[in-house]
Tab-separated table of C-alpha atoms and ligand atoms in Angstrom:
chain	number	residue	atom	x	y	z
A	99	MET	CA	-37.043	-31.272	-138.881
A	100	SER	CA	-34.494	-32.183	-141.494
A	101	ALA	CA	-36.308	-32.857	-144.764
A	102	ARG	CA	-33.928	-35.783	-145.317
A	103	TYR	CA	-34.788	-37.708	-142.181
A	104	GLN	CA	-37.617	-40.159	-142.590
A	105	LEU	CA	-39.235	-41.269	-139.334
A	106	SER	CA	-40.329	-44.882	-139.395
A	107	GLY	CA	-41.685	-47.748	-137.296
A	108	THR	CA	-44.982	-49.341	-136.408
A	109	THR	CA	-44.521	-49.713	-132.648
A	110	ALA	CA	-43.628	-47.109	-130.005
A	111	VAL	CA	-40.266	-48.837	-129.468
A	112	GLU	CA	-39.406	-48.731	-133.191
A	113	ILE	CA	-40.488	-45.114	-133.582
A	114	SER	CA	-38.510	-43.928	-130.552
A	115	ALA	CA	-35.458	-45.955	-131.645
A	116	GLY	CA	-35.638	-44.290	-135.080
A	117	ILE	CA	-35.770	-40.828	-133.550
A	118	GLU	CA	-32.901	-41.626	-131.174
A	119	SER	CA	-30.834	-42.906	-134.065
A	120	GLY	CA	-31.562	-39.708	-136.016
A	121	ILE	CA	-30.321	-37.653	-133.070
A	122	ARG	CA	-27.214	-39.805	-132.715
A	123	THR	CA	-26.224	-39.497	-136.349
A	124	GLY	CA	-26.974	-35.785	-136.478
A	125	ALA	CA	-29.792	-36.152	-139.028
A	126	LEU	CA	-32.106	-34.712	-136.370
A	127	SER	CA	-30.228	-31.766	-134.974
A	128	PRO	CA	-30.781	-30.082	-131.606
A	129	GLY	CA	-33.924	-27.953	-131.758
A	130	ALA	CA	-35.317	-29.857	-134.773
A	131	ALA	CA	-39.124	-29.952	-134.785
A	132	LEU	CA	-40.884	-33.332	-134.887
A	133	PRO	CA	-44.235	-33.737	-136.587
A	134	PRO	CA	-47.379	-33.407	-134.481
A	135	VAL	CA	-48.506	-36.739	-133.002
A	136	ARG	CA	-51.547	-37.085	-135.262
A	137	ALA	CA	-49.657	-36.204	-138.432
A	138	LEU	CA	-46.905	-38.738	-137.769
A	139	ALA	CA	-49.450	-41.379	-136.757
A	140	ALA	CA	-51.290	-40.864	-140.067
A	141	ASP	CA	-47.985	-41.003	-141.997
A	142	LEU	CA	-46.903	-44.253	-140.353
A	143	GLY	CA	-50.373	-45.814	-140.301
A	144	VAL	CA	-50.356	-46.278	-136.517
A	145	SER	CA	-52.590	-44.965	-133.750
A	146	PRO	CA	-51.838	-41.557	-132.220
A	147	ALA	CA	-51.404	-43.329	-128.848
A	148	THR	CA	-48.416	-45.258	-130.276
A	149	VAL	CA	-46.651	-42.091	-131.422
A	150	ALA	CA	-47.557	-40.337	-128.161
A	151	ARG	CA	-45.940	-43.217	-126.219
A	152	ALA	CA	-42.750	-42.956	-128.294
A	153	TYR	CA	-42.538	-39.177	-127.724
A	154	GLN	CA	-43.298	-39.624	-124.032
A	155	GLU	CA	-40.475	-42.136	-123.557
A	156	LEU	CA	-37.973	-39.834	-125.270
A	157	ARG	CA	-39.220	-36.861	-123.240
A	158	GLN	CA	-38.713	-38.782	-119.999
A	159	ARG	CA	-35.149	-39.570	-121.048
A	160	GLY	CA	-34.454	-35.922	-121.870
A	161	LEU	CA	-34.108	-36.330	-125.655
A	162	LEU	CA	-37.236	-34.392	-126.597
A	163	VAL	CA	-39.065	-31.430	-125.169
A	164	THR	CA	-42.667	-30.439	-125.727
A	165	ALA	CA	-43.292	-26.735	-125.306
A	166	GLY	CA	-46.866	-25.646	-125.970
A	167	ARG	CA	-47.341	-24.081	-129.357
A	168	HIS	CA	-43.699	-24.807	-130.273
A	169	GLY	CA	-44.655	-28.486	-130.446
A	170	THR	CA	-42.213	-31.327	-129.832
A	171	ARG	CA	-38.534	-30.733	-130.555
A	172	VAL	CA	-35.153	-32.319	-130.005
A	173	ARG	CA	-33.667	-30.853	-126.804
A	174	PRO	CA	-30.765	-28.438	-127.308
A	175	ARG	CA	-28.288	-31.001	-125.896
A	176	PRO	CA	-29.933	-34.422	-125.756
A	177	PRO	CA	-28.137	-37.046	-123.624
A	178	VAL	CA	-27.048	-39.372	-126.416
A	179	ALA	CA	-23.518	-39.398	-127.765
A	180	ALA	CA	-23.773	-37.460	-131.001
A	181	ARG	CA	-21.212	-35.886	-133.231
A	182	ARG	CA	-20.151	-32.862	-131.176
A	183	SER	CA	-20.528	-30.688	-134.249
A	184	ALA	CA	-24.254	-31.415	-134.235
A	185	LEU	CA	-24.551	-30.045	-130.710
A	186	ARG	CA	-22.548	-26.887	-131.151
A	187	PRO	CA	-21.847	-25.436	-134.575
A	188	PRO	CA	-18.205	-24.305	-134.699
A	189	PRO	CA	-17.588	-20.545	-134.724
A	190	LEU	CA	-16.696	-19.058	-138.104
A	191	PRO	CA	-12.993	-19.329	-138.980
A	192	GLY	CA	-11.095	-16.488	-137.333
A	193	ALA	CA	-13.921	-15.687	-134.894
A	194	ARG	CA	-13.143	-15.301	-131.190
A	195	ASP	CA	-14.964	-18.006	-129.259
A	196	LEU	CA	-16.478	-16.602	-126.060
A	197	SER	CA	-19.240	-19.195	-125.926
A	198	ARG	CA	-17.708	-22.080	-124.023
A	199	GLY	CA	-17.663	-21.282	-120.301
A	200	GLU	CA	-14.179	-22.771	-119.958
A	201	PRO	CA	-11.449	-21.447	-117.655
A	202	ASP	CA	-8.370	-19.992	-119.388
A	203	ARG	CA	-5.912	-22.867	-119.817
A	204	ARG	CA	-3.030	-20.450	-119.311
A	205	LEU	CA	-4.285	-19.787	-115.776
A	206	LEU	CA	-4.611	-23.421	-114.659
A	207	PRO	CA	-1.806	-24.814	-112.507
A	208	PRO	CA	0.591	-27.028	-114.506
A	209	LEU	CA	0.166	-30.653	-113.456
A	210	GLY	CA	3.509	-31.957	-114.747
A	211	PRO	CA	5.668	-31.322	-111.656
A	212	HIS	CA	3.061	-32.770	-109.296
A	213	LEU	CA	2.528	-35.812	-111.510
A	214	ALA	CA	6.287	-36.379	-111.598
A	215	ALA	CA	6.526	-36.125	-107.805
A	216	LEU	CA	3.599	-38.511	-107.493
A	217	ALA	CA	5.213	-40.992	-109.893
A	218	ALA	CA	8.400	-40.967	-107.847
A	219	ASP	CA	6.477	-41.803	-104.677
A	220	ILE	CA	3.561	-43.875	-105.930
A	221	GLY	CA	4.083	-46.964	-103.737
A	222	PRO	CA	2.246	-50.249	-104.174
A	223	SER	CA	-0.997	-50.435	-106.088
A	224	VAL	CA	-4.137	-49.717	-104.085
A	225	SER	CA	-6.529	-52.677	-104.051
A	226	TYR	CA	-10.312	-52.969	-103.794
A	227	SER	CA	-10.119	-53.583	-100.074
A	228	ASP	CA	-8.075	-50.524	-99.138
A	229	ALA	CA	-9.457	-47.995	-101.645
A	230	GLY	CA	-11.780	-45.169	-100.616
A	231	VAL	CA	-11.504	-41.550	-99.541
A	232	LEU	CA	-7.940	-40.919	-98.309
A	233	PRO	CA	-7.916	-39.745	-94.664
A	234	GLU	CA	-5.326	-37.062	-95.462
A	235	LEU	CA	-7.514	-35.706	-98.284
A	236	THR	CA	-10.501	-35.634	-95.921
A	237	GLU	CA	-8.466	-33.651	-93.414
A	238	VAL	CA	-7.338	-30.983	-95.880
A	239	ALA	CA	-10.782	-30.750	-97.525
A	240	ARG	CA	-12.451	-30.263	-94.145
A	241	ALA	CA	-9.993	-27.552	-93.124
A	242	ARG	CA	-10.654	-25.687	-96.393
A	243	LEU	CA	-14.441	-25.965	-95.939
A	244	ASP	CA	-14.246	-24.988	-92.245
A	245	ALA	CA	-12.390	-21.840	-93.236
A	246	ASP	CA	-15.386	-20.895	-95.397
A	247	GLY	CA	-17.987	-21.625	-92.709
A	248	VAL	CA	-19.413	-24.802	-94.289
A	249	PRO	CA	-20.937	-26.836	-91.444
A	250	ALA	CA	-19.227	-30.069	-90.517
A	251	GLY	CA	-20.953	-33.090	-91.989
A	252	ASP	CA	-20.101	-36.480	-93.370
A	253	LEU	CA	-17.818	-36.407	-96.407
A	254	THR	CA	-17.413	-38.360	-99.608
A	255	LEU	CA	-16.052	-37.726	-103.113
A	256	THR	CA	-17.691	-37.707	-106.515
A	257	GLY	CA	-16.389	-37.417	-110.067
A	258	GLY	CA	-17.083	-33.665	-110.229
A	259	ALA	CA	-19.966	-31.453	-109.173
A	260	LEU	CA	-22.406	-32.641	-111.816
A	261	ASP	CA	-21.725	-36.275	-110.977
A	262	GLY	CA	-22.438	-35.384	-107.340
A	263	ILE	CA	-25.706	-33.674	-108.269
A	264	GLU	CA	-26.732	-36.669	-110.369
A	265	ARG	CA	-26.016	-39.068	-107.501
A	266	LEU	CA	-27.864	-36.859	-105.013
A	267	LEU	CA	-30.944	-36.469	-107.198
A	268	GLY	CA	-30.891	-40.184	-108.026
A	269	ALA	CA	-30.688	-41.104	-104.334
A	270	HIS	CA	-33.585	-38.894	-103.200
A	271	LEU	CA	-35.949	-38.348	-106.142
A	272	ARG	CA	-37.873	-40.487	-108.608
A	273	PRO	CA	-38.736	-39.753	-112.268
A	274	GLY	CA	-41.582	-37.261	-112.397
A	275	ASP	CA	-40.522	-35.501	-109.162
A	276	ALA	CA	-40.010	-31.752	-109.295
A	277	VAL	CA	-36.667	-30.082	-108.697
A	278	ALA	CA	-36.196	-26.337	-108.210
A	279	VAL	CA	-33.378	-24.944	-110.339
A	280	GLU	CA	-32.114	-21.442	-110.967
A	281	ASP	CA	-33.575	-19.717	-114.020
A	282	PRO	CA	-31.436	-18.832	-115.851
A	283	GLY	CA	-29.248	-21.707	-114.736
A	284	TRP	CA	-26.447	-24.019	-115.780
A	285	ALA	CA	-27.324	-25.699	-119.091
A	286	ASN	CA	-25.722	-29.013	-118.074
A	287	LEU	CA	-27.904	-29.160	-114.980
A	288	LEU	CA	-31.043	-28.524	-117.030
A	289	ASP	CA	-29.943	-31.321	-119.387
A	290	LEU	CA	-29.304	-33.649	-116.445
A	291	VAL	CA	-32.689	-32.908	-114.869
A	292	ALA	CA	-34.340	-33.727	-118.203
A	293	ALA	CA	-32.269	-36.898	-118.629
A	294	LEU	CA	-33.313	-38.130	-115.170
A	295	GLY	CA	-36.981	-37.631	-116.054
A	296	LEU	CA	-37.369	-34.958	-113.357
A	297	ARG	CA	-39.496	-31.821	-113.709
A	298	PRO	CA	-37.585	-28.544	-113.440
A	299	ILE	CA	-39.256	-25.630	-111.661
A	300	GLY	CA	-37.421	-22.401	-112.488
A	301	VAL	CA	-36.484	-20.060	-109.651
A	302	PRO	CA	-35.662	-16.514	-110.790
A	303	VAL	CA	-32.192	-15.231	-109.889
A	304	ASP	CA	-30.730	-11.780	-109.302
A	305	ASP	CA	-27.164	-10.695	-108.518
A	306	GLU	CA	-27.572	-11.907	-104.905
A	307	GLY	CA	-28.782	-15.413	-105.692
A	308	PRO	CA	-32.154	-17.159	-106.052
A	309	LEU	CA	-35.134	-14.952	-105.183
A	310	VAL	CA	-36.768	-15.893	-101.885
A	311	ALA	CA	-40.263	-15.571	-103.382
A	312	GLY	CA	-39.187	-17.833	-106.267
A	313	VAL	CA	-37.933	-20.527	-103.895
A	314	ALA	CA	-41.152	-20.237	-101.846
A	315	ALA	CA	-43.217	-20.654	-105.029
A	316	ALA	CA	-41.169	-23.704	-106.069
A	317	LEU	CA	-41.693	-25.278	-102.643
A	318	ALA	CA	-45.417	-24.567	-102.852
A	319	ALA	CA	-45.431	-26.235	-106.289
A	320	GLY	CA	-44.020	-29.399	-104.726
A	321	ALA	CA	-40.254	-29.225	-105.392
A	322	ARG	CA	-38.502	-32.135	-103.677
A	323	ALA	CA	-35.000	-30.744	-104.204
A	324	LEU	CA	-33.435	-27.303	-104.653
A	325	VAL	CA	-30.107	-26.746	-106.398
A	326	VAL	CA	-28.362	-23.457	-105.599
A	327	THR	CA	-25.064	-22.221	-107.035
A	328	SER	CA	-23.186	-20.524	-104.192
A	329	ARG	CA	-20.965	-18.269	-106.308
A	330	ALA	CA	-20.119	-17.671	-109.965
A	331	GLN	CA	-23.589	-18.784	-110.936
A	332	ASN	CA	-23.633	-19.958	-114.513
A	333	PRO	CA	-24.657	-18.026	-116.630
A	334	THR	CA	-25.299	-14.818	-114.622
A	335	GLY	CA	-22.291	-14.659	-112.266
A	336	SER	CA	-24.619	-14.131	-109.315
A	337	ALA	CA	-23.404	-15.084	-105.830
A	338	VAL	CA	-25.527	-15.770	-102.750
A	339	SER	CA	-25.130	-12.690	-100.499
A	340	GLY	CA	-25.163	-12.738	-96.695
A	341	GLN	CA	-28.615	-11.185	-96.584
A	342	ARG	CA	-30.077	-13.550	-99.188
A	343	ALA	CA	-28.551	-16.554	-97.396
A	344	GLU	CA	-30.175	-15.450	-94.149
A	345	ALA	CA	-33.597	-15.036	-95.784
A	346	LEU	CA	-33.321	-18.380	-97.586
A	347	ARG	CA	-32.210	-20.158	-94.431
A	348	ALA	CA	-35.243	-18.717	-92.634
A	349	LEU	CA	-37.525	-19.958	-95.421
A	350	LEU	CA	-35.965	-23.428	-95.610
A	351	GLY	CA	-35.357	-23.755	-91.850
A	352	GLY	CA	-35.903	-27.282	-90.593
A	353	ARG	CA	-37.672	-28.620	-93.699
A	354	ARG	CA	-37.603	-32.363	-93.718
A	355	ASP	CA	-39.102	-32.928	-97.160
A	356	LEU	CA	-36.583	-31.052	-99.306
A	357	LEU	CA	-33.086	-31.999	-100.422
A	358	LEU	CA	-30.923	-28.864	-100.531
A	359	ILE	CA	-27.932	-29.094	-102.886
A	360	GLU	CA	-25.332	-26.324	-102.981
A	361	ASP	CA	-22.865	-26.190	-105.832
A	362	ASP	CA	-19.738	-24.195	-104.967
A	363	HIS	CA	-17.987	-24.947	-108.243
A	364	ALA	CA	-15.984	-21.717	-108.375
A	365	ALA	CA	-14.485	-22.542	-104.966
A	366	GLU	CA	-11.037	-20.954	-104.543
A	367	LEU	CA	-11.589	-18.918	-107.739
A	368	ALA	CA	-14.497	-16.938	-106.330
A	369	ARG	CA	-13.575	-13.442	-105.264
A	370	VAL	CA	-16.674	-13.077	-103.089
A	371	PRO	CA	-17.205	-14.682	-99.663
A	372	LEU	CA	-19.212	-17.868	-99.326
A	373	HIS	CA	-22.568	-17.617	-97.518
A	374	PRO	CA	-23.634	-21.248	-97.251
A	375	LEU	CA	-27.199	-22.474	-96.849
A	376	ALA	CA	-25.888	-25.909	-95.890
A	377	GLY	CA	-27.464	-27.376	-92.803
A	378	ALA	CA	-30.677	-25.321	-93.036
A	379	THR	CA	-32.675	-28.415	-94.016
A	380	ALA	CA	-32.545	-31.949	-92.642
A	381	SER	CA	-31.311	-33.308	-96.006
A	382	TRP	CA	-28.471	-31.257	-97.433
A	383	ALA	CA	-25.315	-31.559	-99.475
A	384	PHE	CA	-22.581	-29.069	-100.267
A	385	LEU	CA	-20.399	-29.767	-103.300
A	386	ARG	CA	-17.032	-28.229	-104.052
A	387	SER	CA	-15.472	-29.159	-107.363
A	388	VAL	CA	-11.825	-28.743	-108.338
A	389	SER	CA	-12.688	-28.192	-112.035
A	390	LYS	CA	-12.620	-24.422	-112.274
A	391	PRO	CA	-9.596	-23.497	-110.140
A	392	PHE	CA	-7.404	-26.539	-110.858
A	393	GLY	CA	-8.640	-27.946	-114.186
A	394	PRO	CA	-11.805	-29.599	-115.550
A	395	ASP	CA	-9.957	-32.836	-116.315
A	396	LEU	CA	-9.451	-33.481	-112.581
A	397	ARG	CA	-12.800	-35.202	-112.129
A	398	LEU	CA	-13.184	-34.710	-108.414
A	399	ALA	CA	-15.584	-32.881	-106.103
A	400	VAL	CA	-15.858	-33.003	-102.335
A	401	LEU	CA	-19.388	-33.659	-101.070
A	402	VAL	CA	-20.323	-32.959	-97.445
A	403	GLY	CA	-23.803	-33.395	-96.071
A	404	ASP	CA	-26.015	-34.969	-93.464
A	405	GLU	CA	-25.319	-38.563	-92.521
A	406	THR	CA	-28.201	-40.147	-94.466
A	407	THR	CA	-27.581	-38.189	-97.659
A	408	VAL	CA	-23.840	-38.890	-97.728
A	409	ALA	CA	-24.367	-42.555	-96.850
A	410	ARG	CA	-26.776	-42.927	-99.780
A	411	VAL	CA	-24.336	-41.358	-102.246
A	412	ALA	CA	-21.293	-43.214	-100.910
A	413	GLY	CA	-23.204	-46.506	-100.765
A	414	ARG	CA	-24.505	-46.167	-104.288
A	415	THR	CA	-21.022	-45.272	-105.548
A	416	ARG	CA	-19.612	-48.341	-103.824
A	417	VAL	CA	-21.922	-50.699	-105.707
A	418	GLY	CA	-21.163	-48.954	-109.020
A	419	ALA	CA	-18.025	-46.999	-109.897
A	420	GLY	CA	-16.532	-47.936	-106.502
A	421	TRP	CA	-14.549	-44.845	-105.532
A	422	VAL	CA	-12.702	-41.857	-106.945
A	423	SER	CA	-9.225	-43.092	-107.885
A	424	THR	CA	-6.705	-42.567	-105.106
A	425	VAL	CA	-4.170	-41.555	-107.769
A	426	LEU	CA	-6.395	-38.580	-108.610
A	427	GLN	CA	-6.986	-37.895	-104.914
A	428	ARG	CA	-3.247	-37.748	-104.304
A	429	LEU	CA	-2.745	-35.377	-107.207
A	430	VAL	CA	-5.463	-33.021	-105.921
A	431	LEU	CA	-4.025	-33.203	-102.434
A	432	ALA	CA	-0.587	-32.240	-103.761
A	433	LEU	CA	-2.122	-29.250	-105.571
A	434	TRP	CA	-3.995	-28.140	-102.439
A	435	ARG	CA	-0.819	-28.378	-100.361
A	436	ASP	CA	1.378	-26.375	-102.718
A	437	PRO	CA	1.536	-22.661	-101.786
A	438	ALA	CA	2.718	-21.831	-105.335
A	439	VAL	CA	-0.528	-23.325	-106.710
A	440	ASP	CA	-2.529	-21.268	-104.195
A	441	GLU	CA	-0.802	-18.180	-105.516
A	442	LEU	CA	-1.548	-19.145	-109.155
A	443	VAL	CA	-5.230	-19.672	-108.352
A	444	ARG	CA	-5.354	-16.340	-106.506
A	445	ARG	CA	-3.891	-14.607	-109.550
A	446	ALA	CA	-6.318	-16.383	-111.884
A	447	ALA	CA	-9.242	-15.196	-109.741
A	448	GLN	CA	-7.940	-11.618	-109.893
A	449	SER	CA	-7.449	-11.850	-113.611
A	450	TYR	CA	-11.020	-13.104	-114.234
A	451	GLU	CA	-12.341	-10.333	-112.031
A	452	ARG	CA	-10.415	-7.718	-114.019
A	453	ARG	CA	-11.766	-9.056	-117.332
A	454	ARG	CA	-15.338	-9.292	-116.044
A	455	ASP	CA	-15.365	-5.856	-114.439
A	456	GLY	CA	-13.625	-4.463	-117.524
A	457	LEU	CA	-16.359	-5.778	-119.807
A	458	LEU	CA	-19.167	-4.662	-117.466
A	459	GLY	CA	-17.593	-1.177	-117.387
A	460	ALA	CA	-17.146	-1.040	-121.174
A	461	LEU	CA	-20.796	-2.081	-121.651
A	462	ALA	CA	-21.927	0.574	-119.150
A	463	GLU	CA	-20.265	3.188	-121.405
A	464	HIS	CA	-22.812	2.127	-124.034
A	465	GLY	CA	-25.636	2.380	-121.492
A	466	LEU	CA	-25.902	-1.423	-121.228
A	467	ARG	CA	-26.351	-3.096	-117.848
A	468	ALA	CA	-24.999	-6.624	-117.823
A	469	HIS	CA	-24.476	-9.040	-114.920
A	470	GLY	CA	-21.362	-10.765	-113.595
A	471	ARG	CA	-20.675	-10.460	-109.859
A	472	SER	CA	-18.291	-13.414	-109.863
A	473	GLY	CA	-16.876	-16.150	-112.082
A	474	ILE	CA	-15.969	-16.219	-115.749
A	475	ASN	CA	-19.230	-15.254	-117.474
A	476	VAL	CA	-21.144	-12.066	-118.171
A	477	TRP	CA	-24.887	-12.209	-118.864
A	478	LEU	CA	-26.227	-9.491	-121.127
A	479	PRO	CA	-30.010	-9.138	-121.580
A	480	VAL	CA	-30.915	-8.656	-125.257
A	481	PRO	CA	-34.264	-8.125	-126.987
A	482	ASP	CA	-33.704	-10.975	-129.468
A	483	GLU	CA	-31.126	-13.738	-128.918
A	484	THR	CA	-31.015	-15.073	-132.440
A	485	SER	CA	-30.364	-11.724	-134.056
A	486	ALA	CA	-27.849	-10.753	-131.340
A	487	VAL	CA	-25.897	-14.028	-131.716
A	488	THR	CA	-25.963	-13.718	-135.517
A	489	ALA	CA	-24.856	-10.061	-135.529
A	490	LEU	CA	-22.012	-10.886	-133.146
A	491	ARG	CA	-20.967	-13.872	-135.239
A	492	ASP	CA	-20.805	-11.621	-138.293
A	493	ALA	CA	-18.658	-9.198	-136.268
A	494	GLY	CA	-16.256	-12.050	-135.385
A	495	TRP	CA	-17.400	-12.969	-131.841
A	496	ALA	CA	-19.081	-16.251	-130.859
A	497	VAL	CA	-21.252	-16.001	-127.725
A	498	ALA	CA	-23.758	-18.451	-126.259
A	499	PRO	CA	-27.482	-17.870	-126.778
A	500	GLY	CA	-29.353	-17.559	-123.490
A	501	ALA	CA	-31.906	-20.162	-124.629
A	502	LEU	CA	-29.533	-22.923	-123.449
A	503	TYR	CA	-29.831	-21.650	-119.887
A	504	ARG	CA	-33.392	-20.352	-119.612
A	505	ILE	CA	-36.762	-21.771	-118.658
A	506	ALA	CA	-38.911	-18.634	-118.364
A	507	ALA	CA	-36.199	-16.002	-117.832
A	508	ALA	CA	-35.864	-13.133	-120.327
A	509	PRO	CA	-33.618	-13.446	-123.411
A	510	ALA	CA	-29.905	-12.730	-123.024
A	511	VAL	CA	-26.512	-13.882	-124.244
A	512	ARG	CA	-23.685	-15.366	-122.195
A	513	ILE	CA	-20.183	-14.101	-122.804
A	514	THR	CA	-17.274	-16.065	-121.309
A	515	VAL	CA	-14.583	-13.555	-120.379
A	516	SER	CA	-11.832	-16.006	-119.416
A	517	SER	CA	-9.794	-15.557	-122.609
A	518	LEU	CA	-10.318	-11.810	-123.119
A	519	ASP	CA	-7.362	-9.444	-123.298
A	520	ALA	CA	-7.530	-5.821	-122.174
A	521	ASP	CA	-7.438	-4.747	-125.847
A	522	ASP	CA	-10.588	-6.738	-126.596
A	523	LEU	CA	-12.883	-4.890	-124.215
A	524	VAL	CA	-13.641	-1.759	-126.255
A	525	PRO	CA	-14.280	-3.496	-129.619
A	526	LEU	CA	-16.247	-6.307	-127.950
A	527	ALA	CA	-18.459	-3.882	-126.020
A	528	ALA	CA	-19.058	-1.922	-129.244
A	529	ALA	CA	-20.022	-5.122	-131.100
A	530	LEU	CA	-22.344	-6.138	-128.258
A	531	ALA	CA	-23.943	-2.685	-128.225
A	532	ASP	CA	-24.493	-2.922	-131.994
A	533	ALA	CA	-25.954	-6.402	-131.628
A	534	VAL	CA	-28.371	-5.256	-128.959
A	535	ASN	CA	-29.400	-2.039	-130.718
A	536	PRO	CA	-28.605	-2.631	-134.383
A	537	THR	CA	-28.005	0.477	-136.476
A	538	PRO	CA	-31.052	0.828	-138.741
A	539	PRO	CA	-30.268	0.336	-142.430
A	540	PRO	CA	-29.946	3.540	-144.460
A	541	GLY	CA	-33.059	4.704	-146.291
A	542	PHE	CA	-36.595	5.525	-145.302
A	543	PRO	CA	-37.516	4.857	-141.682
A	544	THR	CA	-39.973	1.996	-141.360
B	620	PLP	C1	-22.709	-24.137	-112.093
B	620	PLP	C2	-21.602	-25.109	-112.351
B	620	PLP	N1	-21.399	-26.124	-111.508
B	620	PLP	C3	-20.384	-26.993	-111.692
B	620	PLP	C4	-19.500	-26.867	-112.748
B	620	PLP	C5	-18.356	-27.810	-112.864
B	620	PLP	O1	-18.782	-29.074	-112.717
B	620	PLP	P1	-17.818	-30.327	-112.681
B	620	PLP	O2	-17.244	-30.377	-111.311
B	620	PLP	O3	-18.767	-31.441	-112.942
B	620	PLP	O4	-16.773	-30.134	-113.717
B	620	PLP	C6	-19.704	-25.866	-113.681
B	620	PLP	C7	-18.837	-25.760	-114.853
B	620	PLP	O5	-19.069	-25.007	-115.753
B	620	PLP	C8	-20.773	-24.968	-113.470
B	620	PLP	O6	-20.986	-23.959	-114.326
């Protein structure tokens, strides 16, 4: 914990408010250790139960995490608006930033021409009574999903994949319920699960998707929902194979007590076929976001699922945000209908594949086996994340420490390949090899 930040308060509400304020202002940074319950209670002159209640409330809201002998700490990315710099220290000046998991802006379709066409043909303003999912968008979305073998279901829209997952979990689960998530898995999803007060159960992943035995163990441990990334799993690049999908469908077949959520965020960018699990369980939802192929600022994902699940999400949206703006829907529809945009997305997918395979090949030359079957990230197991990230930073490369993505999985670093040039591959692989197996300092062997 920062030596400067003084925790205060005599009630659980005051103590938790003080901690939250410290997180917001950056005085308590992500990962900062909080004092043990008894020590803080003695400091503040309150009972240990009061401090324990304050910690418990912040844990349930995903601000703190308690991990055995590591004690209680601020979560890596707590869900309170903080100065961004507190959440992610900027890379050193001049360093190449491969830590962000963002698509290459140069490979996103330009929106200008479609926005101009939309402006010329915008028509009268849409009102509360006639807003909703546009029938023509539904038609095109369904055709695209049909082509990939996603079963027909009811359809609605959400403000992106993560918004869809939040609405689905909120509609089916209650705080304290367990949700099975991939381990390693998407950091934002782990943050969301914590913020909703749900309990994550990690399911190990290999290049073909979540392990069947891991899913079975999560079900046996009482998971009420399972979130699977179809392709371009973040951070490992794994994609659910035909064989794995078959085995998982057999395991999940007909379950009535589990909500199955599939996140196909890579969508048109994935260079591997989709093998959906959708429809294997009574409650299911399949989400396809437009963020990665068309641009993260287009906050839209298509959600298909069984009637009850979709009705819950659509109904809850109606009494809150209302709907996804029809202006945005029309823009996405225009992008989907433009063959030139299709071609751009196809080329982007090829380009990411070249960069990923190039880096995997360059690492193999150093005897390193990394992972990245699809998507924009490569996952490289390392013996020690902190020293690997530090050595790479000193060599001019910023990568993401695996700790952001792991529950019990082994240490690794995530390298986003989207901005790499062909010339980068050899020096980057050499720096990664050095970071994994540092050259011993000269002098006597230890
Ligand atoms: C696994 C996964 N799902 C979804 C997304 C995109 O989500 P959204 O549609 O909310 O932008 C990402 C982006 O990095 C991701 O890694």
